[in-house]
Coordinates of C-alpha atoms in Angstrom, one line a residue:
X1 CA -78.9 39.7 33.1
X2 CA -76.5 37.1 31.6
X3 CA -77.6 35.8 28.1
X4 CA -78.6 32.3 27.7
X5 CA -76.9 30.6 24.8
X6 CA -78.9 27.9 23.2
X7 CA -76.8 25.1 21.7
X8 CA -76.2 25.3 17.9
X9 CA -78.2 23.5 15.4
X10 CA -76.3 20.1 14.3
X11 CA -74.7 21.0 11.1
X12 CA -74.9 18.3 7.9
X13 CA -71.0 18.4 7.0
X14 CA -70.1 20.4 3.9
X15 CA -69.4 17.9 1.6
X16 CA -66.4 19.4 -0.1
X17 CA -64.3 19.4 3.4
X18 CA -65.5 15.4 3.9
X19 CA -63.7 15.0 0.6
X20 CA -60.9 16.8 1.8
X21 CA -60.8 14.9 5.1
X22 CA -61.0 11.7 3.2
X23 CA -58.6 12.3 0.1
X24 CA -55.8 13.2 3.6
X25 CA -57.0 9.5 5.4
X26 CA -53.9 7.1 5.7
X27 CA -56.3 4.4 4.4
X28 CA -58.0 3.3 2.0
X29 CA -61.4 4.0 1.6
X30 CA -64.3 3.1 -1.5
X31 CA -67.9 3.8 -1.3
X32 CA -69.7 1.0 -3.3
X33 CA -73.2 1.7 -4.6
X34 CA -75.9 -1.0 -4.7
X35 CA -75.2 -2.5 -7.6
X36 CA -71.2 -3.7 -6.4
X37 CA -69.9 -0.6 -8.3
X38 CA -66.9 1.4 -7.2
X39 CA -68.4 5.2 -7.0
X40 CA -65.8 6.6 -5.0
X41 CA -62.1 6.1 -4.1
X42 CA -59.6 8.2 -1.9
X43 CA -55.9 8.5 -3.1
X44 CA -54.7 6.0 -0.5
X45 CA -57.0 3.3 -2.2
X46 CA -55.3 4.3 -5.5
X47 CA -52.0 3.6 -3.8
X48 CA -52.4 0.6 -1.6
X49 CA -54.4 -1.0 -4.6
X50 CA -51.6 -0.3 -7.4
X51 CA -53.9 2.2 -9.7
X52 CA -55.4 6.0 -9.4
X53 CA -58.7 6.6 -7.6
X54 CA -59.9 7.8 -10.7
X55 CA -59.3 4.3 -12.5
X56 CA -61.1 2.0 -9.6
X57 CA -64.4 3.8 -10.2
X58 CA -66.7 2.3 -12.1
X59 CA -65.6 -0.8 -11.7
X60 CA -67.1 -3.6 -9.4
X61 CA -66.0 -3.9 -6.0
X62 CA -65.4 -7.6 -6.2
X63 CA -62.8 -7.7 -9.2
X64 CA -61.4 -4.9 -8.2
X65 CA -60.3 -6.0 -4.0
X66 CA -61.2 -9.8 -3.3
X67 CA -58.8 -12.2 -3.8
X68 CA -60.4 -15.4 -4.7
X69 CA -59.0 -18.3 -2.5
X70 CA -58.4 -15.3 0.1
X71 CA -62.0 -14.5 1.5
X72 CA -65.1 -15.9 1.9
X73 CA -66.5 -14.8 -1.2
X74 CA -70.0 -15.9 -0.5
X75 CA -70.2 -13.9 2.6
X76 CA -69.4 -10.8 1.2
X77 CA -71.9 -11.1 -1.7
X78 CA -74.3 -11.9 1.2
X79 CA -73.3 -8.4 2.8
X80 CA -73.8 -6.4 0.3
X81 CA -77.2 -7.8 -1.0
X82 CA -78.4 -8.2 2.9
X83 CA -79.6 -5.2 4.8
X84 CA -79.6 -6.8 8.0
X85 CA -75.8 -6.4 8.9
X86 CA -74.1 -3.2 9.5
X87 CA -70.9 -3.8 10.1
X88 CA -68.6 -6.3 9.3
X89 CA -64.3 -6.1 10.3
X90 CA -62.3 -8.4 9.7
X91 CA -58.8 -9.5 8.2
X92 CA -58.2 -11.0 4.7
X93 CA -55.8 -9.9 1.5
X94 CA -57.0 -7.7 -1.2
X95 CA -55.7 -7.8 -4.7
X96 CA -53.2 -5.6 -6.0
X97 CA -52.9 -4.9 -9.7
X98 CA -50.5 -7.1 -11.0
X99 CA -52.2 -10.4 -9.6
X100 CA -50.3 -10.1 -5.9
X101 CA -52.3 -9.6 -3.4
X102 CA -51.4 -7.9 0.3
X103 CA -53.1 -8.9 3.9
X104 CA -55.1 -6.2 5.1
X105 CA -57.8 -5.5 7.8
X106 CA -60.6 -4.0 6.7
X107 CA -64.6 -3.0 7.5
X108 CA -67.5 -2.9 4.9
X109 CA -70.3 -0.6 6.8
X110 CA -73.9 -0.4 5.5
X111 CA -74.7 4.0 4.8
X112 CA -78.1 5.3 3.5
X113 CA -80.4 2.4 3.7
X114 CA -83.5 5.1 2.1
X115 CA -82.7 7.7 4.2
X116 CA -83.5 11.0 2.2
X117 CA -80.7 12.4 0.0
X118 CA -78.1 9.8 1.1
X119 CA -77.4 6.8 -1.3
X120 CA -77.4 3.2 0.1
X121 CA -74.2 1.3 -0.5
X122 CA -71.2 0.2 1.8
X123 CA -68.1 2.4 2.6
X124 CA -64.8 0.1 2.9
X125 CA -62.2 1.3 5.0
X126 CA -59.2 -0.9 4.5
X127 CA -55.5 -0.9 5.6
X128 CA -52.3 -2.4 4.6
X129 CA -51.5 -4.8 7.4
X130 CA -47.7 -5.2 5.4
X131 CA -47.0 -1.7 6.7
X132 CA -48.1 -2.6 10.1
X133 CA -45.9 -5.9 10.0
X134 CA -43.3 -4.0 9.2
X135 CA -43.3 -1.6 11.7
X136 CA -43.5 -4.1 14.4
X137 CA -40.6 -5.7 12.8
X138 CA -38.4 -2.9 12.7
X139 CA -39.4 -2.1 16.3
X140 CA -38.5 -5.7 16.8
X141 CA -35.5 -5.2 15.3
X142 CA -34.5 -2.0 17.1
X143 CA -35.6 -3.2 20.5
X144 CA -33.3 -6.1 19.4
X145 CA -30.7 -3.8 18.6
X146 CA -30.7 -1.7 21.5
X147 CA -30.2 -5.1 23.4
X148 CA -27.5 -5.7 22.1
X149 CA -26.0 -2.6 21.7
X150 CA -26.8 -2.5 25.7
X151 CA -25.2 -5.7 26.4
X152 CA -22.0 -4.3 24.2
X153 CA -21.8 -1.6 26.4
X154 CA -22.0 -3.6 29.5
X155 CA -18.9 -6.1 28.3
X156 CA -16.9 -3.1 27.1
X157 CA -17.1 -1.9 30.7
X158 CA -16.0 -5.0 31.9
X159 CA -13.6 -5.5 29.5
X160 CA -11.8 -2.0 30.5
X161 CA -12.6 -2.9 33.8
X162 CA -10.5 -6.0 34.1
X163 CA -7.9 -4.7 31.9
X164 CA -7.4 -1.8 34.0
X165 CA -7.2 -4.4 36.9
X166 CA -5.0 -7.0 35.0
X167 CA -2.6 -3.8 33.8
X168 CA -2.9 -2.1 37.4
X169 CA -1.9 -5.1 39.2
X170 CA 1.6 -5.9 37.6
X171 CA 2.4 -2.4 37.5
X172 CA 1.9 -1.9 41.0
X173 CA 4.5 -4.4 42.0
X174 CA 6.9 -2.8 39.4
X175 CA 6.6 0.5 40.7
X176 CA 6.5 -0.6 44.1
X177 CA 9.8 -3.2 44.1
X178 CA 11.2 -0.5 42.0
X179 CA 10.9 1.8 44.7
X180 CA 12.0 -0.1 47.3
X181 CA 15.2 -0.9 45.1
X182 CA 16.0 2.6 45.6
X183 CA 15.8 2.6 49.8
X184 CA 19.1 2.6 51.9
X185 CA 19.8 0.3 53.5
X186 CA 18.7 -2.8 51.2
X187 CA 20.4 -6.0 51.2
X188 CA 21.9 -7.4 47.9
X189 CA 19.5 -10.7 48.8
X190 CA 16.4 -8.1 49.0
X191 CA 17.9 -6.4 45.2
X192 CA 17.9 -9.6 43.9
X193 CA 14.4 -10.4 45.1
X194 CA 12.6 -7.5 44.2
X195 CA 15.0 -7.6 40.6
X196 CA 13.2 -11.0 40.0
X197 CA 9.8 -9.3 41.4
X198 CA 9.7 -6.6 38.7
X199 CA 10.9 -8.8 35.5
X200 CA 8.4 -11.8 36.3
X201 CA 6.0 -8.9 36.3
X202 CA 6.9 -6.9 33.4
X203 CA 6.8 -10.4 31.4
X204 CA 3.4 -10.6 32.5
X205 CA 2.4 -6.9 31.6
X206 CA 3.6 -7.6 28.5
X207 CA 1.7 -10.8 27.9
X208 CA -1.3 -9.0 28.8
X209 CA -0.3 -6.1 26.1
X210 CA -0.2 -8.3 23.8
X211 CA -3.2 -10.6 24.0
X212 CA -5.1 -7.3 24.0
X213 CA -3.3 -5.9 21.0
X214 CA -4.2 -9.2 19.5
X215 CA -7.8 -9.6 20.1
X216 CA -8.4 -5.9 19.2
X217 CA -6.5 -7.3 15.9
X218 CA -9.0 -9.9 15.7
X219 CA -12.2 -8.1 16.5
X220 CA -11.2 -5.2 14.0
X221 CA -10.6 -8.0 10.8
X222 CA -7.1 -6.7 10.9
X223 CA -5.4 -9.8 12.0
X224 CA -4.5 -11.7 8.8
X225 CA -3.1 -15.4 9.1
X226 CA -0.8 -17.1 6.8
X227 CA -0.6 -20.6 4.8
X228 CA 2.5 -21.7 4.4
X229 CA 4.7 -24.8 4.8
X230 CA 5.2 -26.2 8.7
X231 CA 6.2 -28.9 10.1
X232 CA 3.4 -30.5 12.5
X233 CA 6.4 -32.5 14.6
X234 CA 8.4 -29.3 15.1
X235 CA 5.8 -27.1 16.0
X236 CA 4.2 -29.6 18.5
X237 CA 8.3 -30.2 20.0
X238 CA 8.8 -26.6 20.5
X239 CA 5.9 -26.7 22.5
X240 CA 6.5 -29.2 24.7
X241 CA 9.9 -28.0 25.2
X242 CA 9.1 -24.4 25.7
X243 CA 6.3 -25.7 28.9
X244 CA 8.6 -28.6 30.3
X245 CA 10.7 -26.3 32.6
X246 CA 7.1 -25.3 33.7
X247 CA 6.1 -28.7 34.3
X248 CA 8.9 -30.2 36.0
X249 CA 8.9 -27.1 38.3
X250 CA 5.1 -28.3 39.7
X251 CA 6.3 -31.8 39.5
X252 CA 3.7 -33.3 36.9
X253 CA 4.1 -35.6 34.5
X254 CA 4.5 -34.0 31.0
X255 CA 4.5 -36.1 27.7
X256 CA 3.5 -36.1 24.1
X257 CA 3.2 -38.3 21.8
X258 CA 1.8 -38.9 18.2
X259 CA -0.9 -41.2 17.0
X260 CA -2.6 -42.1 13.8
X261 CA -1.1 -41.2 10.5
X262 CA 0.6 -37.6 11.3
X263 CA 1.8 -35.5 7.7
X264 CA 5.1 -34.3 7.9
X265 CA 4.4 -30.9 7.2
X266 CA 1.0 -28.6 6.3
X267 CA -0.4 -25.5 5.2
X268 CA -0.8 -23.3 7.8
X269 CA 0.4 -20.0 10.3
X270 CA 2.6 -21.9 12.2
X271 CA 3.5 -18.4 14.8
X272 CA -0.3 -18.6 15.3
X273 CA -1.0 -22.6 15.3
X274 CA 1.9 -22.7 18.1
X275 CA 0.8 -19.6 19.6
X276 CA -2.9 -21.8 20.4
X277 CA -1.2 -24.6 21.7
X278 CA 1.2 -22.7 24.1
X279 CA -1.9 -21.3 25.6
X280 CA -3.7 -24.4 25.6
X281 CA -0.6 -26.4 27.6
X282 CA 0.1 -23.2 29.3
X283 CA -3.4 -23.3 31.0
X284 CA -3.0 -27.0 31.4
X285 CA -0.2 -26.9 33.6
X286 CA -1.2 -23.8 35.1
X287 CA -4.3 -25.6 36.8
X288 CA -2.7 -28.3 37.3
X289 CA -1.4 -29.0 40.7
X290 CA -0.8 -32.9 40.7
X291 CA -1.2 -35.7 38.6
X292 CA 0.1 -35.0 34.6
X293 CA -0.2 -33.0 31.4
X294 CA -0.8 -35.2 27.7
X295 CA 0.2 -33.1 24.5
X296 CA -1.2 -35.8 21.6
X297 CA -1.0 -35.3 17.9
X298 CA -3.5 -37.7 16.2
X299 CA -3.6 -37.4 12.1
X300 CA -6.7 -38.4 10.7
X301 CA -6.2 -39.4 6.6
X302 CA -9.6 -40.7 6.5
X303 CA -11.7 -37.8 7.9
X304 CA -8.3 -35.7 6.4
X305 CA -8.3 -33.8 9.8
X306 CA -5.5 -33.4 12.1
X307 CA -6.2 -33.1 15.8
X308 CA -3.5 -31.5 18.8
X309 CA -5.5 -33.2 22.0
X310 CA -3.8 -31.5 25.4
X311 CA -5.0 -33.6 28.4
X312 CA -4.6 -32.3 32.0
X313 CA -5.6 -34.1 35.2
X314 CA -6.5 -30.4 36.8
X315 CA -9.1 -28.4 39.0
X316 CA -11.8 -29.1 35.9
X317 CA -14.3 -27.0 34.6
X318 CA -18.0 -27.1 35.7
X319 CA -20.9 -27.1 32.7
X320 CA -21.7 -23.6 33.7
X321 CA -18.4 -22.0 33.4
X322 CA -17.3 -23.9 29.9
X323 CA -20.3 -22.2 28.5
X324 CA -19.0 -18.7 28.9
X325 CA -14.8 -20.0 29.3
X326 CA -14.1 -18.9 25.5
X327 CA -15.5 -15.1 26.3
X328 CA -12.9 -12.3 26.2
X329 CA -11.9 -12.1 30.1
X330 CA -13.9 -15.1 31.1
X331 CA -12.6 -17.6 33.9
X332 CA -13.6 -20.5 36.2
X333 CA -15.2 -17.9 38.6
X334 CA -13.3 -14.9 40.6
X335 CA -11.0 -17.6 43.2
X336 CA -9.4 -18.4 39.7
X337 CA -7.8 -15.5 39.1
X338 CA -6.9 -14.9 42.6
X339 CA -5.6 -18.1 42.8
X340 CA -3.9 -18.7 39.5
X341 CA -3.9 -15.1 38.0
X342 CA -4.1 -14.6 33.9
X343 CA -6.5 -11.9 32.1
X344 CA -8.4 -14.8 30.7
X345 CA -8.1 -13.5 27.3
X346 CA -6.0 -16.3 26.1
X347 CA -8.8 -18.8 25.3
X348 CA -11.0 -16.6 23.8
X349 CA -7.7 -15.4 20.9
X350 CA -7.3 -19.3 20.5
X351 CA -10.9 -19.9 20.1
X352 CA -10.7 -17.6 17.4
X353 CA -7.3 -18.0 15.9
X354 CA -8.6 -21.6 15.5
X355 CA -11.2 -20.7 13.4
X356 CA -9.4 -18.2 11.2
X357 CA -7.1 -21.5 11.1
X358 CA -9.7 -23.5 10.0
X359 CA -10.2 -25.4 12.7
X360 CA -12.0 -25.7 16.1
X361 CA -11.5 -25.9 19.7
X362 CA -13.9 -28.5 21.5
X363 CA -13.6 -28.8 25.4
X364 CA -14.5 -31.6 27.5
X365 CA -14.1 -31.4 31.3
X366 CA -15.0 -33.0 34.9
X367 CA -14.0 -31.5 38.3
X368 CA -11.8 -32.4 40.3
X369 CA -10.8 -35.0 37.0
X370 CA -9.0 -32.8 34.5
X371 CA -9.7 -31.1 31.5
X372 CA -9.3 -32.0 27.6
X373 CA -8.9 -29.2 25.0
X374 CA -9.0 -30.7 21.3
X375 CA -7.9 -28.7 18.0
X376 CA -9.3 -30.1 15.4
X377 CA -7.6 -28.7 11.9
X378 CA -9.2 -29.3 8.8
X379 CA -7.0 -30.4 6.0
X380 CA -9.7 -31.2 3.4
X381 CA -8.6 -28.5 1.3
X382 CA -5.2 -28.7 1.1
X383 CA -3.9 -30.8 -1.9
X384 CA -0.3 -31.0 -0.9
X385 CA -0.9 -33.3 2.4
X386 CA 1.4 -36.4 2.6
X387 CA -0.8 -38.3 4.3
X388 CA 1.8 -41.4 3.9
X389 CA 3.9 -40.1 6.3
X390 CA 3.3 -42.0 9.4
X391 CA 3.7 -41.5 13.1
X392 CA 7.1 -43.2 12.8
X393 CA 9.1 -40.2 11.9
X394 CA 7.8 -38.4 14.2
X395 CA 9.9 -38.4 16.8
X396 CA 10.6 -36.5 19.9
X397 CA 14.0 -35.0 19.9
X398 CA 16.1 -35.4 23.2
X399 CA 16.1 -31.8 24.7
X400 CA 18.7 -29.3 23.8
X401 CA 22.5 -29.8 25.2
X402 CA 23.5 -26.3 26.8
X403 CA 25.0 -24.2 24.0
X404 CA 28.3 -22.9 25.2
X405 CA 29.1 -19.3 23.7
X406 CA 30.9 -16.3 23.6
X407 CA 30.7 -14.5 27.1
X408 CA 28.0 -12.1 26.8
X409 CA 30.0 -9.4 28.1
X410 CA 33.2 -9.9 24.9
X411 CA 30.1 -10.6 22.6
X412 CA 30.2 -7.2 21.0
X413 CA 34.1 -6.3 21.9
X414 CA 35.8 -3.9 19.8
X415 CA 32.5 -3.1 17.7
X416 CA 31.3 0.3 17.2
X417 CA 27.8 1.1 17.4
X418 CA 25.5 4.1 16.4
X419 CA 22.1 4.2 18.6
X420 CA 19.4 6.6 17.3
X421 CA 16.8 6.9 20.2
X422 CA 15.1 9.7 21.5
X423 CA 14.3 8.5 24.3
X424 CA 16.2 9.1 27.2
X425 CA 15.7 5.9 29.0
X426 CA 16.0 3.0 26.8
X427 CA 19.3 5.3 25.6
X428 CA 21.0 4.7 28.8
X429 CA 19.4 1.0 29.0
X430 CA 21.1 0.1 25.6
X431 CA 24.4 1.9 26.1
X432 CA 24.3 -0.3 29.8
X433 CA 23.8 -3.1 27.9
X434 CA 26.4 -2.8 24.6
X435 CA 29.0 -1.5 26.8
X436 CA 28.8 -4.7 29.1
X437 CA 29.2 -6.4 26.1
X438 CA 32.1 -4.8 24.9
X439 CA 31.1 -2.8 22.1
X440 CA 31.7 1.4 22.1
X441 CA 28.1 3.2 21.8
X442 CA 27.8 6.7 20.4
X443 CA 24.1 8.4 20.9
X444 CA 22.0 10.2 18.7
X445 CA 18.5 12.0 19.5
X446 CA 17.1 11.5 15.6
X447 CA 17.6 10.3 12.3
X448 CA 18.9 13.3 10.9
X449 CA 21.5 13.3 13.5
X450 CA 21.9 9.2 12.5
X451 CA 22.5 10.2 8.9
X452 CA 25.0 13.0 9.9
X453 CA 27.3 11.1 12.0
X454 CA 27.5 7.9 9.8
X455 CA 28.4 9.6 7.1
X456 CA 30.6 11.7 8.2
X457 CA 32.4 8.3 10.1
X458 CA 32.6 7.0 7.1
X459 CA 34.5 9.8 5.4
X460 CA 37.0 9.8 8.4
X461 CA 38.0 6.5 8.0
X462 CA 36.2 5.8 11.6
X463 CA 32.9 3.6 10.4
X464 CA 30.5 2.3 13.0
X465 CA 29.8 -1.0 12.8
X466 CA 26.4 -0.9 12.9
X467 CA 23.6 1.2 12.9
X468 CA 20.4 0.2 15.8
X469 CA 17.9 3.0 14.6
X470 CA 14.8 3.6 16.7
X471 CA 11.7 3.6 13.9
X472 CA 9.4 7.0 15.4
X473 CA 11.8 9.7 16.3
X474 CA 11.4 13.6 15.6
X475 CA 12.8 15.5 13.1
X476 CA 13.2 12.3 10.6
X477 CA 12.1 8.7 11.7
X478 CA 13.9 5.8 11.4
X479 CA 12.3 4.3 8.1
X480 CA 13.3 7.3 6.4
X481 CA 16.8 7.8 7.3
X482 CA 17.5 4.3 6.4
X483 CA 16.2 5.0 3.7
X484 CA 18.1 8.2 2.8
X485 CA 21.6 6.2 3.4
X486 CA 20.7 3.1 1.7
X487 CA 19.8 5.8 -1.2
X488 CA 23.6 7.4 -0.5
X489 CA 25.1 4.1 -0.8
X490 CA 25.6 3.1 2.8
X491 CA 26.4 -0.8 2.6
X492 CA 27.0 -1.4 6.7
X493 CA 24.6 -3.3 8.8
X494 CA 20.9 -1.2 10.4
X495 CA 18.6 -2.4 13.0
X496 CA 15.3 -2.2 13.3
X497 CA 14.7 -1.6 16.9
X498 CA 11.2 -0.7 17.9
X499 CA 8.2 -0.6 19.9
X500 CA 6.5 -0.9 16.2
X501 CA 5.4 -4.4 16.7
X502 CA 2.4 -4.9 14.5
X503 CA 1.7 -7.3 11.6
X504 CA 3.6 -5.8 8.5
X505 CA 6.2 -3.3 10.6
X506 CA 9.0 -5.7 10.5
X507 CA 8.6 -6.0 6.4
X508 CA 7.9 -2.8 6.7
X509 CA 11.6 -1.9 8.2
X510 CA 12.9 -4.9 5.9
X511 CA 11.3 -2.5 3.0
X512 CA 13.0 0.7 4.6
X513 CA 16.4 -0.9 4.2
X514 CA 17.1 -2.3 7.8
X515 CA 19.1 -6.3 8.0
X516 CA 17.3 -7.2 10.5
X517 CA 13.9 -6.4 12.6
X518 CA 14.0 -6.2 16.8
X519 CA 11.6 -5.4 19.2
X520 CA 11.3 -3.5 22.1
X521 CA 10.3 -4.8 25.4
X522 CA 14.6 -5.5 24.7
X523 CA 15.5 -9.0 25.9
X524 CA 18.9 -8.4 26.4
X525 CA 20.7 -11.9 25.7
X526 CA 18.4 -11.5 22.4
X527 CA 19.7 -8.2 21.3
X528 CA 23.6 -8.9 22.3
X529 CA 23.3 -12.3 20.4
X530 CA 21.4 -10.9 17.1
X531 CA 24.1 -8.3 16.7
X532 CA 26.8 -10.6 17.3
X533 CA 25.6 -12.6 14.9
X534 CA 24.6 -9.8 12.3
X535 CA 27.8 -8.6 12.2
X536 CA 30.0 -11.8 11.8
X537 CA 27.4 -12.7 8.7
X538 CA 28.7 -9.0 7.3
X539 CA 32.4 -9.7 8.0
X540 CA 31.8 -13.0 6.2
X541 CA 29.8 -11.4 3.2
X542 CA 32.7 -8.3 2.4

C-alpha cells in the first residue's frame, strides 16, 4: 500500500536566515516602529542613504529619509499614525547625508497590527531610481552606439564597394587597350587610339588614388594644412586657366571676375585652397552641357570674409540629393555616374578641406537652372589682411604664349645619369625615356649598388651627372644612401624619385640630402624638364 504523505506544517521563518536574506537585498529596506523610530536597517539602506545601518537606528524615520519640499509630508505622517492603509508605493527623493537628496521609488507596508509576537510598525522598501536612470541611459547609449556603429559598417561597405568599382573600371580599360596593343595586325590609327585610351584612364585611376589617399588623410587627423602667404588673384588665375581648355572643349562660356574689395594676398594653404576650387569648377563644367561657367572672387572688408562663388548653368541638383551631395561617394543619383563618371569623393574632401581652412562650402541649386557653390573664407583672424587693396589690381592675365624650348629629345644630350630602381619596369620606362632625351643611363638594383658606382665614377675621372635614386629599395633605401654620400662628400645633383607621396616625404628626401623631390606616376615632359633644369642650375652654381 503506497504511503500517503500529508503536507508539512507551514513553517514561521527562522529569523536569523530573514536577516540573512535581507542584509543580501539590492534595496533598501527599514522597519520603523510605532513611534517613527528606525529599529532596523539592511546594509543597502546604509549605502544608498550615505551612513552604516547601525547609525540609522534609533533615529526617526522622517529626519532620517524625507526630503522636505520632496514629499507630501502630511500624508506620510498620516500613514504611519493610520491603521487603515496597508500599502502605499510610490515615487519621491530621499535624503542623503550631506543635504542631497536622490529620486527613488519606494513602499511603506503596515506589519503586526496586534498580531501576537509580531511588532506593529511599517517596513520601507526603497530603491535608487539614479541607478535605474542610468542603466537605461547606458542602454540608450549603447543601442545608440550600435546604431551607429551599424550604419558605419554599412558605409564602409559601400565605400569599398564603389571604390573597388571606381578602381576596377579604369583598370579594365588599361588592361584591356593594353592588350589589344599587343595583337597583330593593329593599325598605327588603332595604337594611337587605344595609347590615348589607357593614359586618359590611368589619369583617372590616379585621381581616384589620390582623393582616397586624401580623405583617409582627413578622416585619420593626419592631413595637416598650412598658413602661409598667397596670392588670392594667382590662385583664382591658375584655376581658371587650368579648366579653360576644358571649357572651350564643351563650348560654354567660361569667365571670372573679381568684385568687392579683394586683398592681395592671405593666410592660407594655397595647394589645398586651389585644390577646392579645381574641384568645384571641375564639377561645374563637367555638368555642364550648354549655357556657361562664372568663377567670382568677392572680398568682403566689412564682414572681413572672402568668398570664391563658381556659377554653372548645369543639370542642377534636386533638394533631396544636396542633402546627402557632400557624403564620401555621394552623387546626383546612379545615371550620374554613368553618365558623367567621377568617384564622388571630390566634394566631400572640399567640404572638408574647407573647414580645416576655415571656411565653408554653402550650395544653392535648381534643375534644369544651374548650380552655385560658394566658399566662404573667414579672414577675421588674420591681422595681416590688406583690405585696401581693391579689385583693381586684380587683373586677369592674357593666357600664356607657347613656350618654345629645347627639343625634348636633346634636353638631356650628353648627360650622364645613375638610376637606382629595383624595379624592373619603371627601369626600362626611365632608361626609354632619358635615352630619347639624349642622356646615357646606367642601372642599378639598390642603393648600395648607387653608392658603389658613383663613387667609384668619381675616382675614374668618369662622374655621372646626376643621381635619380628610387627612395624604398632592398639592401639600403634611397634616404640612406643619399645620405651616406652626402656624408662622403658627394657634391653632384640626387633625385628624389618616388611613389613616397605623402605629406612630409618630399622634406623628408630634402632632409636625406636629395636637390629636388619627384613623384612617381612619372610625367615625362616633367621629369626631362626638371632634370634639365637641375642640372644647368649646378653647372651655373660650380
Amino acid at each position: 500500500m503506497t504511503p500517503v504523505h500529508s503536507p508539512s506544517p507551514r513553517r514561521t521563518p527562522d529569523p536569523a536566515r530573514l536577516l540573512l536574506i535581507l542584509d543580501s537585498l539590492a534595496d533598501g529596506v527599514l522597519f520603523v516602529d510605532s513611534d517613527r523610530t528606525v529599529t532596523y536597517a539592511n546594509p543597502r539602506a546604509g549605502v544608498l542613504l550615505g551612513s552604516s545601518a547601525a547609525d540609522l537606528v534609533g533615529r526617526s524615520v522622517l529626519s532620517v529619509l524625507l526630503a522636505p519640499g520632496m514629499l507630501d509630508l502630511a500624508r506620510v505622517e498620516r500613514f504611519l499614525a493610520s491603521e487603515e492603509e496597508a500599502l502605499w508605493a510610490e515615487e519621491g527623493r530621499f535624503r542623503r547625508e550631506g543635504a542631497t537628496t536622490f529620486p527613488v521609488s519606494y513602499t511603506l507596508e503596515r506589519v503586526g497590527g496586534g498580531k501576537a509576537g509580531v511588532p506593529s510598525g511599517v517596513v520601507v522598501v526603497f530603491r535608487d531610481l539614479t541607478e535605474e536612470q542610468n542603466a537605461a541611459a547606458n542602454l540608450r547609449r549603447a543601442q545608440v552606439e550600435a546604431e551607429a556603429a551599424q550604419q558605419a559598417a554599412v558605409q564602409k561597405a559601400e565605400f569599398l564597394a564603389n571604390m573597388s568599382h571606381e578602381i576596377r573600371t579604369p583598370m579594365t580599360a588599361i588592361l584591356g587597350y593594353a592588350d589589344l596593343m599587343g595583337q597583330p595586325g593593329t593599325s598605327a590609327e588603332e595604337l594611337r587610339e587605344y595609347h590615348q585610351i589607357i593614359h586618359r584612364n590611368g589619369e583617372h585611376l590616379l585621381a581616384i588614388i589620390n582623393d582616397i589617399l586624401d580623405l583617409s588623410k582627413i578622416e585619420a587627423g593626419k592631413l595637416v594644412v598650412e598658413r602661409i602667404p598667397c596670392s588670392v588673384a594667382e590662385i583664382a588665375t591658375d584655376v581658371h586657366s587650368l579648366a579653360r581648355q576644358r571649357a572651350e572643349e564643351k563650348g560654354l562660356g567660361f569667365e571670372l571676375e573679381f568684385s568687392g574689395t579683394v586683398p592681395e594676398s592671405i593666410g592660407s594653404d594655397p595647394t589645398r585652397l586651389r585644390q577646392v576650387l579645381v574641384n568645384l569648377v571641375g564639377n561645374a563644367i563637367k555638368f555642364t552641357s550648354e549655357g556657361s561657367v562664372k568663377i567670382s572672387v568677392i572680398g568682403d572688408p566689412l564682414q572681413e570674409s572672402l568668398c570664391f562663388v563658381v556659377a554653372d548653368t548645369g543639370i542642377g541638383i534636386t533638394e533631396e540629393q544636396q542633402a546627402r551631395i557632400f557624403e564620401a561617394f555621394a552623387q546626383a543619383d546612379t545615371s550620374t555616374t554613368r553618365r558623367f563618371g567621377g568617384s564622388g569623393l571630390g566634394l566631400a574632401i572640399s567640404v572638408r578641406l574647407a573647414q580645416m581652412l576655415g571656411g565653408v562650402i554653402e550650395l544653392e541649386s535648381r534643375i534644369a537652372r544651374g548650380s552655385t557653390f560658394r566658399l566662404t573664407l573667414d579672414l577675421s583672424d588674420q591681422d595681416d589682411v590688406d583690405w585696401e587693396v581693391g579689385d583693381s589690381l586684380c587683373r586677369i592675365p592674357p593666357p600664356p604664349s607657347e613656350i618654345r624650348s629645347l627639343p625634348e629629345e636633346l634636353a638631356l644630350a650628353g648627360r650622364r645619369i645613375l638610376y637606382a630602381e629595383d624595379g624592373p619596369d619603371n627601369q626600362r620606362l626611365v632608361r626609354h625615356i632619358l635615352d630619347r632625351a639624349g642622356a646615357s643611363v646606367t642601372i642599378v638594383e639598390n642603393g648600395e649598388q648607387a653608392y658603389e658606382f658613383a663613387l667609384h665614377a668619381e675616382t675614374a675621372d668618369e662622374p655621372f651627372d646626376c643621381i635619380l635614386m628610387d627612395m624604398q629599395m632592398p639592401v639600403l633605401d634611397g634616404y640612406a644612401a643619399t645620405q651616406r654620400l652626402r656624408d662622403v662628400g658627394f657634391g653632384r645633383a640626387i633625385v628624389a624619385l618616388t611613389a613616397h607621396a605623402m605629406k612630409g616625404d618630399g622634406e623628408r628626401c630634402i632632409e636625406a640630402g636629395c636637390d629636388l623631390y619627384l613623384t612617381k606616376p612619372i610625367d615625362r615632359r616633367h621629369l626631362v624638364a626638371s632634370l634639365a633644369t637641375l642640372l644647368a642650375e649646378h653647372e651655373l652654381a660650380q
